[in-house]
CSV table of C-alpha atoms in Angstrom, one decimal:
chain,number,residue,atom,x,y,z
W,487,MET,CA,80.9,-124.8,9.6
W,488,SER,CA,81.7,-123.0,12.7
W,489,PRO,CA,78.9,-121.4,14.8
W,490,ARG,CA,80.3,-117.9,14.2
W,491,ILE,CA,80.1,-118.3,10.5
W,492,LEU,CA,76.7,-119.8,10.7
W,493,GLY,CA,75.4,-116.8,12.6
W,494,VAL,CA,76.7,-114.3,10.0
W,495,VAL,CA,75.0,-116.3,7.2
W,496,VAL,CA,71.6,-116.3,9.0
W,497,ALA,CA,71.8,-112.5,9.7
W,498,ALA,CA,72.6,-111.9,6.0
W,499,LEU,CA,69.6,-114.0,4.9
W,500,LEU,CA,67.2,-112.1,7.2
W,501,LEU,CA,68.4,-108.8,5.9
W,502,LEU,CA,67.8,-109.9,2.3
W,503,ILE,CA,64.2,-111.0,3.2
W,504,VAL,CA,63.4,-107.6,4.8
W,505,LEU,CA,64.8,-105.6,1.8
W,506,SER,CA,62.8,-107.8,-0.6
W,507,ARG,CA,59.5,-107.2,1.2
W,508,THR,CA,60.1,-103.4,1.4
W,509,GLN,CA,60.8,-103.2,-2.3
W,510,ARG,CA,57.6,-105.1,-3.1
W,511,THR,CA,55.5,-102.8,-0.9
W,512,ALA,CA,56.9,-99.7,-2.5
W,513,GLU,CA,56.1,-101.0,-6.0
W,514,VAL,CA,52.3,-101.6,-5.2
W,515,PRO,CA,50.4,-98.7,-6.8
W,516,THR,CA,48.2,-96.6,-4.5
W,517,ALA,CA,44.5,-96.1,-5.5
W,518,ALA,CA,43.8,-92.6,-6.8
W,519,VAL,CA,41.5,-90.5,-4.6
W,520,PRO,CA,38.5,-89.5,-6.8
W,521,VAL,CA,37.7,-85.7,-7.1
W,522,THR,CA,34.0,-85.0,-7.7
W,523,VAL,CA,33.0,-81.7,-9.2
W,524,ASP,CA,29.3,-80.8,-8.8
W,525,THR,CA,28.3,-79.1,-12.0
W,526,THR,CA,24.7,-78.8,-10.9
W,527,ALA,CA,25.5,-76.4,-8.0
W,528,PRO,CA,23.9,-72.9,-8.6
W,529,ALA,CA,26.2,-70.1,-9.5
W,530,VAL,CA,26.4,-67.1,-7.3
W,531,LYS,CA,24.3,-64.4,-8.9
W,532,PRO,CA,24.9,-60.6,-8.5
W,533,ARG,CA,22.4,-58.5,-6.6
W,534,THR,CA,19.6,-57.1,-8.7
W,535,THR,CA,18.5,-54.5,-6.2
W,536,MET,CA,20.8,-51.5,-5.9
W,537,LEU,CA,21.5,-50.0,-2.5
W,538,THR,CA,20.6,-46.4,-2.5
W,539,PRO,CA,21.3,-43.8,0.2
W,540,GLU,CA,17.6,-43.9,1.1
W,541,SER,CA,17.5,-47.7,1.5
W,542,VAL,CA,20.8,-48.2,3.4
W,543,GLY,CA,19.8,-48.4,7.0
W,544,THR,CA,16.0,-48.4,6.3
W,545,PRO,CA,14.5,-50.7,8.9
W,546,ALA,CA,12.7,-53.7,7.5
W,547,ILE,CA,9.7,-53.0,9.6
W,548,ASP,CA,9.4,-49.6,8.0
W,549,LEU,CA,9.4,-51.1,4.5
W,550,MET,CA,6.8,-53.6,5.6
W,551,ALA,CA,4.6,-50.8,7.0
W,552,ARG,CA,4.8,-48.9,3.7
W,553,LEU,CA,3.8,-52.0,1.8
W,554,ALA,CA,0.8,-52.6,4.2
W,555,ILE,CA,-0.3,-49.0,3.8
W,556,ARG,CA,-0.1,-49.2,0.0
W,557,ARG,CA,-2.1,-52.4,0.0
W,558,ARG,CA,-4.8,-50.8,2.2
W,559,LEU,CA,-5.0,-47.7,-0.1
W,560,GLU,CA,-5.3,-50.0,-3.1
W,561,ARG,CA,-8.0,-52.0,-1.4
W,562,ASP,CA,-10.1,-48.9,-0.5
W,563,ARG,CA,-9.4,-47.0,-3.7
W,564,GLY,CA,-13.0,-47.3,-4.9
W,565,ARG,CA,-14.4,-45.5,-1.9
W,566,VAL,CA,-11.8,-42.9,-1.0
W,567,SER,CA,-10.0,-40.1,-2.9
W,568,LEU,CA,-6.3,-40.3,-2.0
W,569,ASP,CA,-4.9,-41.0,-5.4
W,570,SER,CA,-4.5,-37.3,-6.3
W,571,LEU,CA,-2.8,-36.6,-3.0
W,572,LEU,CA,-0.1,-39.2,-3.7
W,573,LEU,CA,0.4,-38.0,-7.2
W,574,GLN,CA,0.5,-34.3,-6.1
W,575,ASN,CA,2.9,-34.9,-3.2
W,576,ASP,CA,5.2,-37.5,-4.8
W,577,SER,CA,3.7,-40.5,-3.0
W,578,ILE,CA,3.8,-38.8,0.4
W,579,LEU,CA,0.8,-39.0,2.7
W,580,VAL,CA,0.4,-35.5,4.2
W,581,ARG,CA,-1.7,-34.8,7.2
W,582,TRP,CA,-1.6,-33.3,10.7
W,583,PRO,CA,0.5,-35.3,13.1
W,584,ASP,CA,-1.1,-37.4,15.8
W,585,ARG,CA,-1.7,-35.6,19.1
W,586,ALA,CA,-3.1,-36.6,22.5
W,587,GLU,CA,-6.1,-34.5,21.6
W,588,ARG,CA,-6.9,-34.2,18.0
W,589,THR,CA,-7.6,-30.5,18.3
W,590,ILE,CA,-6.7,-28.2,15.4
W,591,ARG,CA,-6.7,-24.6,16.3
W,592,VAL,CA,-8.2,-22.1,13.8
W,593,ALA,CA,-7.7,-18.3,13.7
W,594,LEU,CA,-10.1,-16.2,11.6
W,595,VAL,CA,-8.3,-13.0,10.7
W,596,ALA,CA,-10.7,-10.2,10.1
W,597,ASP,CA,-9.4,-7.4,7.8
W,598,THR,CA,-11.8,-4.4,7.5
W,599,THR,CA,-9.4,-2.7,5.1
W,600,ILE,CA,-10.6,-5.0,2.3
W,601,PRO,CA,-13.4,-3.4,0.2
W,602,GLY,CA,-16.6,-5.3,0.9
W,603,PHE,CA,-15.4,-7.1,4.0
W,604,THR,CA,-18.1,-7.7,6.6
W,605,LYS,CA,-18.2,-9.6,9.9
W,606,ALA,CA,-20.8,-11.9,8.2
W,607,LEU,CA,-17.8,-13.4,6.4
W,608,LEU,CA,-16.5,-14.7,9.7
W,609,ASP,CA,-19.8,-16.5,10.3
W,610,HIS,CA,-19.6,-18.1,6.8
W,611,ALA,CA,-16.1,-19.4,7.6
W,612,ARG,CA,-17.4,-20.8,10.9
W,613,ALA,CA,-20.2,-22.6,9.1
W,614,GLY,CA,-17.6,-24.1,6.7
W,615,MET,CA,-15.5,-25.2,9.7
W,616,ALA,CA,-18.6,-26.7,11.5
W,617,ALA,CA,-19.2,-28.9,8.4
W,618,TRP,CA,-16.2,-31.0,9.5
W,619,GLN,CA,-16.8,-31.1,13.3
W,620,SER,CA,-18.6,-34.5,13.3
W,621,ASN,CA,-16.0,-36.5,11.5
W,622,GLU,CA,-15.1,-40.1,12.1
W,623,ALA,CA,-11.4,-39.3,12.3
W,624,GLY,CA,-12.0,-37.6,15.6
W,625,LEU,CA,-10.5,-34.2,14.6
W,626,VAL,CA,-11.8,-31.2,16.4
W,627,LEU,CA,-11.6,-27.7,14.8
W,628,LYS,CA,-11.4,-25.1,17.6
W,629,GLU,CA,-11.4,-21.3,17.0
W,630,THR,CA,-8.7,-19.4,18.8
W,631,GLU,CA,-7.7,-15.7,19.0
W,632,ASP,CA,-4.1,-16.5,20.0
W,633,PRO,CA,-1.9,-16.0,16.9
W,634,LEU,CA,0.9,-18.0,18.4
W,635,ALA,CA,-1.2,-21.0,19.0
W,636,THR,CA,-2.7,-21.3,15.6
W,637,ASP,CA,-2.7,-24.3,13.2
W,638,ILE,CA,-5.0,-23.0,10.5
W,639,ARG,CA,-5.0,-19.3,9.6
W,640,VAL,CA,-8.0,-18.1,7.6
W,641,GLN,CA,-7.7,-14.8,5.8
W,642,TRP,CA,-9.8,-12.9,3.2
W,643,VAL,CA,-8.7,-11.2,0.0
W,644,GLU,CA,-10.7,-9.3,-2.6
W,645,THR,CA,-9.7,-11.7,-5.3
W,646,LEU,CA,-7.2,-14.5,-5.8
W,647,PRO,CA,-4.3,-13.6,-8.1
W,648,ASP,CA,-4.2,-15.5,-11.4
W,649,SER,CA,-7.2,-17.5,-10.5
W,650,ALA,CA,-11.0,-17.4,-11.1
W,651,GLY,CA,-11.5,-19.5,-7.9
W,652,LEU,CA,-12.7,-18.3,-4.6
W,653,GLY,CA,-10.5,-20.3,-2.2
W,654,LEU,CA,-6.9,-21.4,-1.9
W,655,THR,CA,-5.3,-23.5,0.8
W,656,GLU,CA,-1.5,-23.8,1.4
W,657,LEU,CA,-0.1,-26.6,3.6
W,658,ILE,CA,3.4,-26.6,5.1
W,659,TRP,CA,4.7,-30.0,6.0
W,660,ASP,CA,8.1,-31.7,6.7
W,661,ASP,CA,9.8,-34.5,4.9
W,662,ARG,CA,7.8,-37.0,6.9
W,663,GLY,CA,4.5,-35.6,5.7
W,664,ALA,CA,3.5,-34.0,9.0
W,665,VAL,CA,1.7,-30.7,8.5
W,666,SER,CA,2.7,-27.8,10.8
W,667,VAL,CA,0.8,-24.9,9.3
W,668,ALA,CA,-2.2,-24.4,7.0
W,669,ARG,CA,-3.2,-21.1,5.4
W,670,ILE,CA,-6.6,-20.6,3.9
W,671,ARG,CA,-7.4,-17.6,1.7
W,672,LEU,CA,-11.0,-16.8,0.8
W,673,ALA,CA,-11.9,-14.4,-1.9
W,674,LEU,CA,-14.8,-12.0,-1.8
W,675,ARG,CA,-15.3,-12.2,-5.6
W,676,THR,CA,-13.9,-14.0,-8.6
W,677,ASN,CA,-12.6,-10.8,-10.2
W,678,PRO,CA,-12.7,-7.1,-9.5
W,679,GLU,CA,-15.7,-6.6,-11.8
W,680,SER,CA,-17.8,-9.4,-10.4
W,681,GLU,CA,-20.3,-9.2,-7.6
W,682,ALA,CA,-19.5,-10.4,-4.1
W,683,VAL,CA,-20.2,-14.1,-3.5
W,684,SER,CA,-23.5,-15.1,-2.0
W,685,PRO,CA,-23.5,-16.3,1.6
W,686,GLU,CA,-24.4,-19.9,0.5
W,687,LEU,CA,-21.5,-20.0,-1.9
W,688,ALA,CA,-19.1,-18.5,0.7
W,689,ARG,CA,-20.0,-21.2,3.2
W,690,ARG,CA,-19.5,-24.0,0.6
W,691,VAL,CA,-16.1,-22.6,-0.4
W,692,ALA,CA,-15.1,-22.3,3.2
W,693,ALA,CA,-16.1,-25.9,3.9
W,694,HIS,CA,-14.2,-27.1,0.8
W,695,GLU,CA,-11.0,-25.3,1.9
W,696,PHE,CA,-11.2,-26.6,5.4
W,697,GLY,CA,-11.2,-30.0,3.9
W,698,HIS,CA,-7.9,-29.2,2.1
W,699,ALA,CA,-6.6,-27.8,5.4
W,700,LEU,CA,-7.3,-31.1,7.1
W,701,GLY,CA,-5.2,-32.8,4.3
W,702,LEU,CA,-7.8,-33.9,1.8
W,703,PRO,CA,-7.1,-33.7,-1.9
W,704,HIS,CA,-9.6,-33.0,-4.6
W,705,SER,CA,-12.1,-35.8,-5.4
W,706,ALA,CA,-13.0,-36.9,-8.9
W,707,VAL,CA,-16.7,-37.5,-7.9
W,708,ASP,CA,-18.9,-34.5,-8.5
W,709,THR,CA,-21.2,-35.2,-5.5
W,710,ASP,CA,-18.3,-34.9,-3.0
W,711,LEU,CA,-17.6,-31.7,-1.2
W,712,MET,CA,-14.0,-32.1,-2.3
W,713,PHE,CA,-14.9,-32.0,-6.0
W,714,PRO,CA,-13.4,-28.8,-7.4
W,715,SER,CA,-16.8,-27.3,-8.3
W,716,SER,CA,-19.1,-29.3,-6.1
W,717,PRO,CA,-22.6,-27.9,-5.2
W,718,ALA,CA,-22.4,-29.9,-1.9
W,719,ALA,CA,-22.4,-27.9,1.3
W,720,MET,CA,-21.4,-30.9,3.6
W,721,PRO,CA,-18.9,-33.6,3.3
W,722,SER,CA,-20.2,-36.7,1.6
W,723,ARG,CA,-19.8,-40.2,2.9
W,724,ARG,CA,-16.8,-40.6,0.5
W,725,ASP,CA,-15.2,-37.4,1.9
W,726,GLN,CA,-15.6,-38.7,5.4
W,727,ALA,CA,-14.2,-42.2,4.5
W,728,THR,CA,-11.2,-40.5,2.9
W,729,LEU,CA,-10.5,-38.4,6.0
W,730,LEU,CA,-10.9,-41.5,8.2
W,731,LEU,CA,-8.4,-43.5,6.2
W,732,LEU,CA,-6.0,-40.6,5.9
W,733,TYR,CA,-5.8,-40.4,9.7
W,734,ALA,CA,-5.9,-44.2,10.2
W,735,VAL,CA,-2.4,-44.6,8.6
W,736,PRO,CA,0.8,-42.7,9.5
W,737,PRO,CA,1.9,-39.8,7.3
W,738,GLY,CA,5.1,-40.1,5.3
W,739,PRO,CA,6.5,-41.4,2.0
W,740,LEU,CA,5.0,-44.6,0.5
W,741,LYS,CA,7.3,-45.1,-2.5
W,742,ASP,CA,9.9,-47.8,-2.4
W,743,PRO,CA,13.4,-46.5,-1.3
């Protein structure tokens, strides 16, 4: 066999060997890649807390402060009388805002046109105001004659309309619970036919109403000055503790947004 023919035969044999190996490699099945599904993974649950206009944007620190205040009120519930305040004001703590000096200015408005009005009534009101001067909250009631610089305005009426009571206090506050104005009305008698109140009773009524003007609600304990028909002339220890707690926490809403 000539060398040329021999070279062609060798080349053909090499080609057949390469094609045979390639075919065998293609026929080898590849191992399947396992796909694992974790059936124990927790499903994504929908939110159970709805976002309301009040809660959107409410700082977390504000919510924590509300919770802390509610816990403190709950802890001191047995020795203070703030429950009725929260019920009455839709869970809003209402009081005078903090000032550099805790001075609350009081104007006593004399009205000699009222039948039976005497200047002694001014002294009765001053005695009621003095009952709160030594309070642990550090509030100072100061009489003023400037009508433009008045926080609490005290007036007298012959009788209170639609009421057999002798005192009525109205507080004006903003949506954050900060009081801006208080108006006290003191009646000379329970009804047009009754006699004028005694000096002792007038002083007790004035002291009770000044308690409301400072932000205190009614108490359920009959020995407290803030009990609706209390015979007390001075704030009790419970009254003082309630006032102290009221001014130890910030005013404002306490309910969850």
